[in-house]
Short mmCIF file of N, CA, C and O in Angstrom, two decimals:
data_model
loop_
_atom_site.label_atom_id
_atom_site.label_comp_id
_atom_site.label_asym_id
_atom_site.label_seq_id
_atom_site.Cartn_x
_atom_site.Cartn_y
_atom_site.Cartn_z
N GLN A 1 -2.44 -63.97 -26.86
CA GLN A 1 -1.69 -63.15 -25.90
C GLN A 1 -0.89 -64.04 -24.96
O GLN A 1 -0.52 -65.14 -25.32
N VAL A 2 -0.65 -63.54 -23.75
CA VAL A 2 0.19 -64.24 -22.78
C VAL A 2 -0.51 -65.49 -22.28
O VAL A 2 -1.68 -65.45 -21.93
N GLN A 3 0.23 -66.59 -22.25
CA GLN A 3 -0.24 -67.83 -21.67
C GLN A 3 0.80 -68.35 -20.68
O GLN A 3 1.99 -68.25 -20.94
N LEU A 4 0.32 -68.89 -19.57
CA LEU A 4 1.19 -69.42 -18.53
C LEU A 4 0.82 -70.88 -18.29
O LEU A 4 -0.36 -71.21 -18.16
N VAL A 5 1.82 -71.74 -18.21
CA VAL A 5 1.60 -73.17 -18.00
C VAL A 5 2.49 -73.64 -16.86
O VAL A 5 3.72 -73.58 -16.95
N GLU A 6 1.85 -74.14 -15.78
CA GLU A 6 2.58 -74.64 -14.63
C GLU A 6 2.88 -76.12 -14.79
O GLU A 6 2.13 -76.86 -15.44
N SER A 7 3.96 -76.57 -14.16
CA SER A 7 4.29 -77.98 -14.12
C SER A 7 5.13 -78.25 -12.87
O SER A 7 5.60 -77.32 -12.22
N GLY A 8 5.30 -79.52 -12.54
CA GLY A 8 6.16 -79.91 -11.44
C GLY A 8 5.45 -80.33 -10.18
O GLY A 8 6.10 -80.75 -9.22
N GLY A 9 4.13 -80.22 -10.14
CA GLY A 9 3.40 -80.64 -8.97
C GLY A 9 3.39 -82.15 -8.83
O GLY A 9 3.79 -82.89 -9.73
N GLY A 10 2.92 -82.62 -7.68
CA GLY A 10 2.85 -84.04 -7.44
C GLY A 10 2.60 -84.35 -5.99
O GLY A 10 2.26 -83.47 -5.20
N LEU A 11 2.78 -85.61 -5.64
CA LEU A 11 2.59 -86.10 -4.28
C LEU A 11 3.94 -86.29 -3.63
O LEU A 11 4.83 -86.94 -4.19
N VAL A 12 4.10 -85.73 -2.44
CA VAL A 12 5.36 -85.83 -1.72
C VAL A 12 5.08 -85.97 -0.23
O VAL A 12 4.06 -85.49 0.27
N GLN A 13 5.97 -86.64 0.48
CA GLN A 13 5.83 -86.78 1.92
C GLN A 13 6.29 -85.52 2.63
O GLN A 13 7.11 -84.76 2.12
N ALA A 14 5.74 -85.30 3.81
CA ALA A 14 6.15 -84.16 4.61
C ALA A 14 7.67 -84.15 4.79
O ALA A 14 8.28 -85.19 5.04
N GLY A 15 8.26 -82.97 4.65
CA GLY A 15 9.70 -82.83 4.73
C GLY A 15 10.39 -82.91 3.38
O GLY A 15 11.58 -82.59 3.29
N GLY A 16 9.68 -83.31 2.36
CA GLY A 16 10.25 -83.44 1.04
C GLY A 16 10.26 -82.13 0.28
O GLY A 16 9.90 -81.08 0.80
N SER A 17 10.67 -82.22 -0.99
CA SER A 17 10.83 -81.03 -1.82
C SER A 17 10.20 -81.24 -3.19
O SER A 17 10.10 -82.36 -3.69
N LEU A 18 9.78 -80.14 -3.79
CA LEU A 18 9.31 -80.10 -5.16
C LEU A 18 9.77 -78.79 -5.78
O LEU A 18 9.93 -77.79 -5.08
N ARG A 19 9.94 -78.79 -7.09
CA ARG A 19 10.20 -77.56 -7.81
C ARG A 19 9.14 -77.37 -8.87
O ARG A 19 8.97 -78.20 -9.77
N LEU A 20 8.41 -76.27 -8.76
CA LEU A 20 7.39 -75.92 -9.74
C LEU A 20 7.98 -75.00 -10.79
O LEU A 20 8.85 -74.18 -10.51
N SER A 21 7.49 -75.15 -12.01
CA SER A 21 7.89 -74.29 -13.11
C SER A 21 6.67 -73.66 -13.74
O SER A 21 5.59 -74.26 -13.77
N CYS A 22 6.83 -72.46 -14.24
CA CYS A 22 5.78 -71.76 -14.96
C CYS A 22 6.38 -71.18 -16.22
O CYS A 22 7.19 -70.24 -16.14
N ALA A 23 6.01 -71.74 -17.35
CA ALA A 23 6.53 -71.28 -18.63
C ALA A 23 5.55 -70.31 -19.26
O ALA A 23 4.35 -70.59 -19.36
N ALA A 24 6.06 -69.18 -19.69
CA ALA A 24 5.23 -68.14 -20.29
C ALA A 24 5.46 -68.07 -21.79
O ALA A 24 6.58 -68.19 -22.27
N SER A 25 4.38 -67.89 -22.52
CA SER A 25 4.46 -67.64 -23.95
C SER A 25 3.77 -66.32 -24.24
O SER A 25 2.90 -65.87 -23.49
N GLY A 26 4.14 -65.70 -25.34
CA GLY A 26 3.63 -64.38 -25.63
C GLY A 26 4.52 -63.33 -24.99
O GLY A 26 5.47 -63.64 -24.27
N ARG A 27 4.20 -62.10 -25.20
CA ARG A 27 5.02 -61.01 -24.71
C ARG A 27 4.63 -60.63 -23.29
O ARG A 27 3.49 -60.28 -23.03
N THR A 28 5.60 -60.70 -22.40
CA THR A 28 5.34 -60.43 -20.99
C THR A 28 5.82 -59.06 -20.53
O THR A 28 5.45 -58.62 -19.44
N PHE A 29 6.64 -58.43 -21.32
CA PHE A 29 7.18 -57.11 -20.98
C PHE A 29 7.93 -57.10 -19.66
O PHE A 29 7.95 -56.10 -18.95
N SER A 30 8.56 -58.23 -19.33
CA SER A 30 9.31 -58.37 -18.09
C SER A 30 8.46 -58.02 -16.87
O SER A 30 8.91 -57.35 -15.94
N TRP A 31 7.21 -58.48 -16.90
CA TRP A 31 6.31 -58.23 -15.78
C TRP A 31 6.75 -58.93 -14.51
O TRP A 31 7.41 -59.97 -14.55
N PRO A 32 6.32 -58.39 -13.36
CA PRO A 32 6.43 -59.18 -12.14
C PRO A 32 5.63 -60.47 -12.28
O PRO A 32 4.62 -60.51 -13.00
N MET A 33 6.07 -61.51 -11.59
CA MET A 33 5.34 -62.77 -11.60
C MET A 33 5.24 -63.28 -10.18
O MET A 33 6.02 -62.90 -9.31
N ALA A 34 4.27 -64.14 -9.97
CA ALA A 34 3.99 -64.59 -8.61
C ALA A 34 3.43 -66.00 -8.62
O ALA A 34 2.96 -66.50 -9.64
N TRP A 35 3.48 -66.61 -7.44
CA TRP A 35 2.82 -67.88 -7.18
C TRP A 35 1.76 -67.66 -6.12
O TRP A 35 2.01 -67.03 -5.09
N PHE A 36 0.58 -68.19 -6.38
CA PHE A 36 -0.52 -68.24 -5.42
C PHE A 36 -0.94 -69.69 -5.26
O PHE A 36 -0.61 -70.54 -6.09
N ARG A 37 -1.67 -69.96 -4.21
CA ARG A 37 -2.17 -71.32 -4.02
C ARG A 37 -3.58 -71.29 -3.46
O ARG A 37 -3.98 -70.32 -2.81
N GLN A 38 -4.31 -72.36 -3.71
CA GLN A 38 -5.67 -72.47 -3.22
C GLN A 38 -5.96 -73.90 -2.82
O GLN A 38 -5.86 -74.81 -3.64
N ALA A 39 -6.29 -74.09 -1.57
CA ALA A 39 -6.68 -75.39 -1.05
C ALA A 39 -8.19 -75.53 -1.14
O ALA A 39 -8.92 -74.53 -1.18
N PRO A 40 -8.71 -76.76 -1.16
CA PRO A 40 -10.16 -76.95 -1.25
C PRO A 40 -10.90 -76.22 -0.13
O PRO A 40 -10.53 -76.33 1.04
N GLY A 41 -11.91 -75.47 -0.50
CA GLY A 41 -12.70 -74.74 0.46
C GLY A 41 -12.03 -73.50 1.03
O GLY A 41 -12.60 -72.85 1.91
N LYS A 42 -10.85 -73.16 0.53
CA LYS A 42 -10.12 -72.00 1.03
C LYS A 42 -10.00 -70.93 -0.05
O LYS A 42 -10.15 -71.20 -1.24
N GLU A 43 -9.74 -69.72 0.39
CA GLU A 43 -9.49 -68.63 -0.53
C GLU A 43 -8.09 -68.74 -1.12
O GLU A 43 -7.18 -69.30 -0.50
N ARG A 44 -7.93 -68.20 -2.30
CA ARG A 44 -6.61 -68.14 -2.92
C ARG A 44 -5.70 -67.27 -2.06
O ARG A 44 -6.09 -66.19 -1.62
N GLU A 45 -4.47 -67.71 -1.85
CA GLU A 45 -3.55 -66.95 -1.02
C GLU A 45 -2.20 -66.76 -1.70
O GLU A 45 -1.74 -67.60 -2.48
N PHE A 46 -1.58 -65.66 -1.37
CA PHE A 46 -0.27 -65.33 -1.90
C PHE A 46 0.80 -66.25 -1.33
O PHE A 46 0.78 -66.58 -0.15
N VAL A 47 1.74 -66.64 -2.19
CA VAL A 47 2.86 -67.47 -1.77
C VAL A 47 4.19 -66.74 -1.94
O VAL A 47 4.95 -66.59 -0.99
N ALA A 48 4.47 -66.29 -3.16
CA ALA A 48 5.74 -65.62 -3.44
C ALA A 48 5.61 -64.81 -4.71
O ALA A 48 4.80 -65.11 -5.58
N ALA A 49 6.43 -63.77 -4.83
CA ALA A 49 6.44 -62.93 -6.02
C ALA A 49 7.87 -62.51 -6.33
O ALA A 49 8.73 -62.48 -5.45
N ILE A 50 8.10 -62.17 -7.59
CA ILE A 50 9.42 -61.75 -8.03
C ILE A 50 9.27 -60.63 -9.03
O ILE A 50 8.36 -60.61 -9.87
N SER A 51 10.16 -59.66 -8.97
CA SER A 51 10.12 -58.52 -9.87
C SER A 51 10.55 -58.94 -11.27
O SER A 51 11.07 -60.03 -11.50
N GLY A 52 10.32 -58.05 -12.23
CA GLY A 52 10.59 -58.37 -13.62
C GLY A 52 12.02 -58.79 -13.89
O GLY A 52 12.26 -59.70 -14.68
N GLY A 53 12.97 -58.13 -13.24
CA GLY A 53 14.36 -58.47 -13.41
C GLY A 53 14.88 -59.53 -12.46
O GLY A 53 16.02 -59.96 -12.58
N GLY A 54 14.06 -59.92 -11.50
CA GLY A 54 14.44 -60.93 -10.54
C GLY A 54 15.17 -60.41 -9.32
O GLY A 54 15.56 -61.19 -8.45
N GLY A 55 15.33 -59.10 -9.22
CA GLY A 55 16.10 -58.53 -8.13
C GLY A 55 15.36 -58.39 -6.82
O GLY A 55 15.99 -58.25 -5.77
N SER A 56 14.04 -58.39 -6.86
CA SER A 56 13.23 -58.24 -5.65
C SER A 56 12.32 -59.44 -5.51
O SER A 56 11.68 -59.85 -6.48
N LYS A 57 12.26 -59.99 -4.30
CA LYS A 57 11.43 -61.15 -4.03
C LYS A 57 10.61 -60.92 -2.77
O LYS A 57 11.05 -60.26 -1.83
N TYR A 58 9.42 -61.50 -2.75
CA TYR A 58 8.51 -61.36 -1.63
C TYR A 58 7.93 -62.73 -1.31
O TYR A 58 7.62 -63.51 -2.21
N TYR A 59 7.77 -63.00 -0.02
CA TYR A 59 7.27 -64.29 0.42
C TYR A 59 6.21 -64.13 1.49
O TYR A 59 6.30 -63.23 2.33
N ALA A 60 5.24 -65.00 1.45
CA ALA A 60 4.32 -65.09 2.57
C ALA A 60 5.08 -65.60 3.79
O ALA A 60 6.02 -66.39 3.68
N ASN A 61 4.67 -65.13 4.97
CA ASN A 61 5.35 -65.56 6.19
C ASN A 61 5.35 -67.07 6.37
O ASN A 61 6.30 -67.65 6.90
N SER A 62 4.31 -67.72 5.89
CA SER A 62 4.17 -69.16 6.08
C SER A 62 5.19 -69.97 5.29
O SER A 62 5.40 -71.15 5.59
N VAL A 63 5.84 -69.36 4.29
CA VAL A 63 6.78 -70.11 3.46
C VAL A 63 8.20 -69.55 3.53
O VAL A 63 9.11 -70.15 2.94
N LYS A 64 8.41 -68.47 4.23
CA LYS A 64 9.75 -67.89 4.33
C LYS A 64 10.72 -68.91 4.91
O LYS A 64 10.44 -69.59 5.89
N GLY A 65 11.88 -69.00 4.28
CA GLY A 65 12.90 -69.93 4.73
C GLY A 65 12.74 -71.32 4.15
O GLY A 65 13.65 -72.14 4.29
N ARG A 66 11.60 -71.60 3.53
CA ARG A 66 11.35 -72.92 2.95
C ARG A 66 11.21 -72.88 1.43
O ARG A 66 11.64 -73.80 0.75
N PHE A 67 10.60 -71.82 0.91
CA PHE A 67 10.36 -71.69 -0.53
C PHE A 67 11.28 -70.62 -1.11
O PHE A 67 11.60 -69.63 -0.44
N THR A 68 11.67 -70.80 -2.35
CA THR A 68 12.49 -69.83 -3.07
C THR A 68 11.92 -69.61 -4.46
O THR A 68 11.74 -70.57 -5.22
N ILE A 69 11.62 -68.36 -4.80
CA ILE A 69 11.16 -68.03 -6.13
C ILE A 69 12.33 -67.51 -6.95
O ILE A 69 13.20 -66.80 -6.45
N SER A 70 12.35 -67.85 -8.23
CA SER A 70 13.40 -67.39 -9.13
C SER A 70 12.83 -67.32 -10.54
O SER A 70 11.74 -67.82 -10.80
N ARG A 71 13.57 -66.69 -11.43
CA ARG A 71 13.12 -66.63 -12.81
C ARG A 71 14.30 -66.65 -13.75
O ARG A 71 15.40 -66.21 -13.42
N ASP A 72 14.05 -67.16 -14.94
CA ASP A 72 15.03 -67.18 -16.01
C ASP A 72 14.35 -66.51 -17.19
O ASP A 72 13.57 -67.13 -17.92
N ASN A 73 14.62 -65.23 -17.36
CA ASN A 73 13.93 -64.48 -18.40
C ASN A 73 14.29 -64.93 -19.81
O ASN A 73 13.49 -64.77 -20.73
N ALA A 74 15.48 -65.49 -19.97
CA ALA A 74 15.86 -66.02 -21.28
C ALA A 74 14.97 -67.18 -21.68
O ALA A 74 14.77 -67.43 -22.88
N LYS A 75 14.44 -67.90 -20.70
CA LYS A 75 13.54 -69.03 -20.95
C LYS A 75 12.08 -68.68 -20.69
O LYS A 75 11.22 -69.54 -20.81
N ASN A 76 11.82 -67.44 -20.31
CA ASN A 76 10.47 -67.00 -19.97
C ASN A 76 9.81 -67.93 -18.96
O ASN A 76 8.66 -68.32 -19.10
N THR A 77 10.57 -68.26 -17.92
CA THR A 77 10.12 -69.23 -16.94
C THR A 77 10.38 -68.73 -15.53
O THR A 77 11.44 -68.16 -15.25
N VAL A 78 9.42 -68.95 -14.65
CA VAL A 78 9.57 -68.66 -13.23
C VAL A 78 9.48 -69.98 -12.48
O VAL A 78 8.75 -70.89 -12.89
N TYR A 79 10.23 -70.10 -11.39
CA TYR A 79 10.30 -71.33 -10.63
C TYR A 79 9.91 -71.09 -9.18
O TYR A 79 10.04 -69.98 -8.66
N LEU A 80 9.46 -72.13 -8.54
CA LEU A 80 9.23 -72.11 -7.11
C LEU A 80 9.83 -73.37 -6.52
O LEU A 80 9.29 -74.46 -6.71
N GLN A 81 10.96 -73.22 -5.84
CA GLN A 81 11.59 -74.34 -5.15
C GLN A 81 10.97 -74.45 -3.77
O GLN A 81 11.04 -73.50 -2.99
N MET A 82 10.37 -75.58 -3.47
CA MET A 82 9.67 -75.78 -2.22
C MET A 82 10.38 -76.87 -1.43
O MET A 82 10.43 -78.02 -1.86
N ASN A 83 10.93 -76.50 -0.28
CA ASN A 83 11.62 -77.43 0.60
C ASN A 83 10.87 -77.55 1.92
O ASN A 83 10.05 -76.71 2.26
N SER A 84 11.19 -78.59 2.66
CA SER A 84 10.58 -78.82 3.97
C SER A 84 9.07 -78.71 3.90
O SER A 84 8.43 -78.05 4.72
N LEU A 85 8.49 -79.37 2.94
CA LEU A 85 7.05 -79.27 2.71
C LEU A 85 6.25 -79.83 3.88
O LEU A 85 6.65 -80.81 4.52
N LYS A 86 5.13 -79.18 4.14
CA LYS A 86 4.22 -79.54 5.21
C LYS A 86 2.87 -79.90 4.64
O LYS A 86 2.50 -79.43 3.56
N PRO A 87 2.08 -80.70 5.35
CA PRO A 87 0.73 -81.01 4.85
C PRO A 87 -0.10 -79.77 4.56
O PRO A 87 -0.90 -79.78 3.62
N GLU A 88 0.08 -78.71 5.32
CA GLU A 88 -0.67 -77.49 5.08
C GLU A 88 -0.28 -76.76 3.81
O GLU A 88 -0.92 -75.79 3.42
N ASP A 89 0.79 -77.22 3.14
CA ASP A 89 1.15 -76.67 1.84
C ASP A 89 0.33 -77.29 0.71
O ASP A 89 0.44 -76.85 -0.44
N THR A 90 -0.45 -78.30 1.01
CA THR A 90 -1.27 -78.95 -0.01
C THR A 90 -2.25 -77.97 -0.62
O THR A 90 -3.03 -77.33 0.08
N ALA A 91 -2.22 -77.84 -1.94
CA ALA A 91 -3.07 -76.89 -2.65
C ALA A 91 -2.80 -77.01 -4.13
O ALA A 91 -1.86 -77.68 -4.56
N VAL A 92 -3.64 -76.35 -4.92
CA VAL A 92 -3.33 -76.12 -6.31
C VAL A 92 -2.52 -74.83 -6.38
O VAL A 92 -2.93 -73.81 -5.85
N TYR A 93 -1.38 -74.90 -7.02
CA TYR A 93 -0.50 -73.76 -7.14
C TYR A 93 -0.63 -73.13 -8.52
O TYR A 93 -0.55 -73.81 -9.54
N TYR A 94 -0.83 -71.82 -8.54
CA TYR A 94 -1.01 -71.06 -9.76
C TYR A 94 0.09 -70.03 -9.91
O TYR A 94 0.47 -69.38 -8.94
N CYS A 95 0.56 -69.85 -11.13
CA CYS A 95 1.44 -68.72 -11.39
C CYS A 95 0.64 -67.61 -12.03
O CYS A 95 -0.39 -67.84 -12.67
N ALA A 96 1.10 -66.39 -11.85
CA ALA A 96 0.41 -65.22 -12.35
C ALA A 96 1.43 -64.21 -12.85
O ALA A 96 2.57 -64.17 -12.39
N ALA A 97 0.99 -63.38 -13.80
CA ALA A 97 1.86 -62.35 -14.35
C ALA A 97 1.04 -61.12 -14.68
O ALA A 97 -0.16 -61.20 -14.98
N GLY A 98 1.69 -59.98 -14.65
CA GLY A 98 1.04 -58.73 -14.99
C GLY A 98 1.78 -57.55 -14.43
O GLY A 98 2.63 -57.71 -13.55
N TRP A 99 1.47 -56.38 -14.95
CA TRP A 99 2.08 -55.17 -14.45
C TRP A 99 1.26 -54.68 -13.27
O TRP A 99 0.23 -54.03 -13.45
N VAL A 100 1.71 -54.99 -12.08
CA VAL A 100 0.96 -54.75 -10.86
C VAL A 100 1.62 -53.70 -10.00
O VAL A 100 2.82 -53.44 -10.11
N THR A 101 0.84 -53.09 -9.13
CA THR A 101 1.37 -52.12 -8.18
C THR A 101 1.70 -52.77 -6.84
O THR A 101 2.55 -52.27 -6.12
N ASP A 102 1.02 -53.86 -6.52
CA ASP A 102 1.30 -54.63 -5.31
C ASP A 102 1.34 -56.09 -5.70
O ASP A 102 0.30 -56.70 -5.97
N ALA A 103 2.53 -56.66 -5.71
CA ALA A 103 2.72 -58.00 -6.24
C ALA A 103 2.09 -59.08 -5.38
O ALA A 103 2.00 -60.23 -5.82
N THR A 104 1.65 -58.75 -4.17
CA THR A 104 1.03 -59.74 -3.30
C THR A 104 -0.48 -59.83 -3.46
O THR A 104 -1.11 -60.69 -2.85
N LYS A 105 -1.07 -58.97 -4.29
CA LYS A 105 -2.52 -58.91 -4.43
C LYS A 105 -2.96 -59.66 -5.68
O LYS A 105 -2.66 -59.25 -6.81
N SER A 106 -3.71 -60.72 -5.50
CA SER A 106 -4.08 -61.58 -6.62
C SER A 106 -4.93 -60.85 -7.66
O SER A 106 -4.80 -61.12 -8.86
N HIS A 107 -5.80 -59.95 -7.21
CA HIS A 107 -6.71 -59.29 -8.14
C HIS A 107 -6.01 -58.34 -9.09
O HIS A 107 -6.62 -57.91 -10.07
N GLU A 108 -4.76 -58.03 -8.86
CA GLU A 108 -4.03 -57.13 -9.74
C GLU A 108 -3.40 -57.84 -10.93
O GLU A 108 -2.96 -57.19 -11.87
N TYR A 109 -3.35 -59.16 -10.91
CA TYR A 109 -2.72 -59.90 -12.00
C TYR A 109 -3.72 -60.19 -13.12
O TYR A 109 -4.84 -60.66 -12.86
N ALA A 110 -3.29 -59.96 -14.35
CA ALA A 110 -4.16 -60.15 -15.50
C ALA A 110 -4.07 -61.55 -16.10
O ALA A 110 -5.02 -62.01 -16.73
N TYR A 111 -2.94 -62.22 -15.92
CA TYR A 111 -2.71 -63.50 -16.57
C TYR A 111 -2.43 -64.59 -15.55
O TYR A 111 -1.64 -64.39 -14.62
N TRP A 112 -3.05 -65.73 -15.76
CA TRP A 112 -2.97 -66.86 -14.83
C TRP A 112 -2.79 -68.17 -15.57
O TRP A 112 -3.34 -68.36 -16.66
N GLY A 113 -2.04 -69.07 -14.95
CA GLY A 113 -1.96 -70.43 -15.45
C GLY A 113 -3.13 -71.25 -14.95
O GLY A 113 -3.97 -70.78 -14.18
N GLN A 114 -3.19 -72.51 -15.38
CA GLN A 114 -4.28 -73.40 -15.00
C GLN A 114 -4.05 -74.11 -13.68
O GLN A 114 -4.97 -74.71 -13.14
N GLY A 115 -2.84 -74.05 -13.17
CA GLY A 115 -2.54 -74.61 -11.87
C GLY A 115 -1.92 -75.99 -11.93
O GLY A 115 -2.11 -76.75 -12.88
N THR A 116 -1.18 -76.33 -10.88
CA THR A 116 -0.60 -77.66 -10.72
C THR A 116 -0.80 -78.10 -9.28
O THR A 116 -0.60 -77.33 -8.35
N GLN A 117 -1.23 -79.34 -9.11
CA GLN A 117 -1.58 -79.84 -7.79
C GLN A 117 -0.34 -80.25 -7.01
O GLN A 117 0.51 -80.99 -7.51
N VAL A 118 -0.25 -79.79 -5.77
CA VAL A 118 0.78 -80.22 -4.84
C VAL A 118 0.08 -80.85 -3.65
O VAL A 118 -0.75 -80.22 -3.00
N THR A 119 0.42 -82.09 -3.36
CA THR A 119 -0.16 -82.80 -2.23
C THR A 119 0.96 -83.30 -1.33
O THR A 119 1.86 -84.01 -1.79
N VAL A 120 0.90 -82.92 -0.07
CA VAL A 120 1.92 -83.29 0.91
C VAL A 120 1.27 -84.20 1.94
O VAL A 120 0.35 -83.80 2.64
N SER A 121 1.76 -85.42 2.03
CA SER A 121 1.22 -86.39 2.96
C SER A 121 1.99 -86.37 4.27
O SER A 121 3.18 -86.04 4.30
N SER A 122 1.33 -86.75 5.35
CA SER A 122 1.95 -86.77 6.66
C SER A 122 2.30 -88.18 7.09
O SER A 122 1.99 -89.15 6.39
#
């Protein structure tokens, strides 16, 4: 079935940028997709989501103005451009997909990637 693979994480200094990618295989039915993150000892939290066609986007308040989510359905890939990174952005970032009623709720997503580590140094 559907598989999601994240890439693009790494170590960056505060103020720097990274672009994460999530490549999907299998049939996605143009589902909404999202990025979540989880820091050590913390609960998984919503970062950004995008509708199936890419026309609607949602962001956590903590990343508004700094992160941009996008998708290329021809490539079955969703991206997260992260600018002005802060140490508090350090986490494992996961992409998710599924036919959800509330794109900000992690428990509604059926498919998840394995995650990519983002570390922001100060």
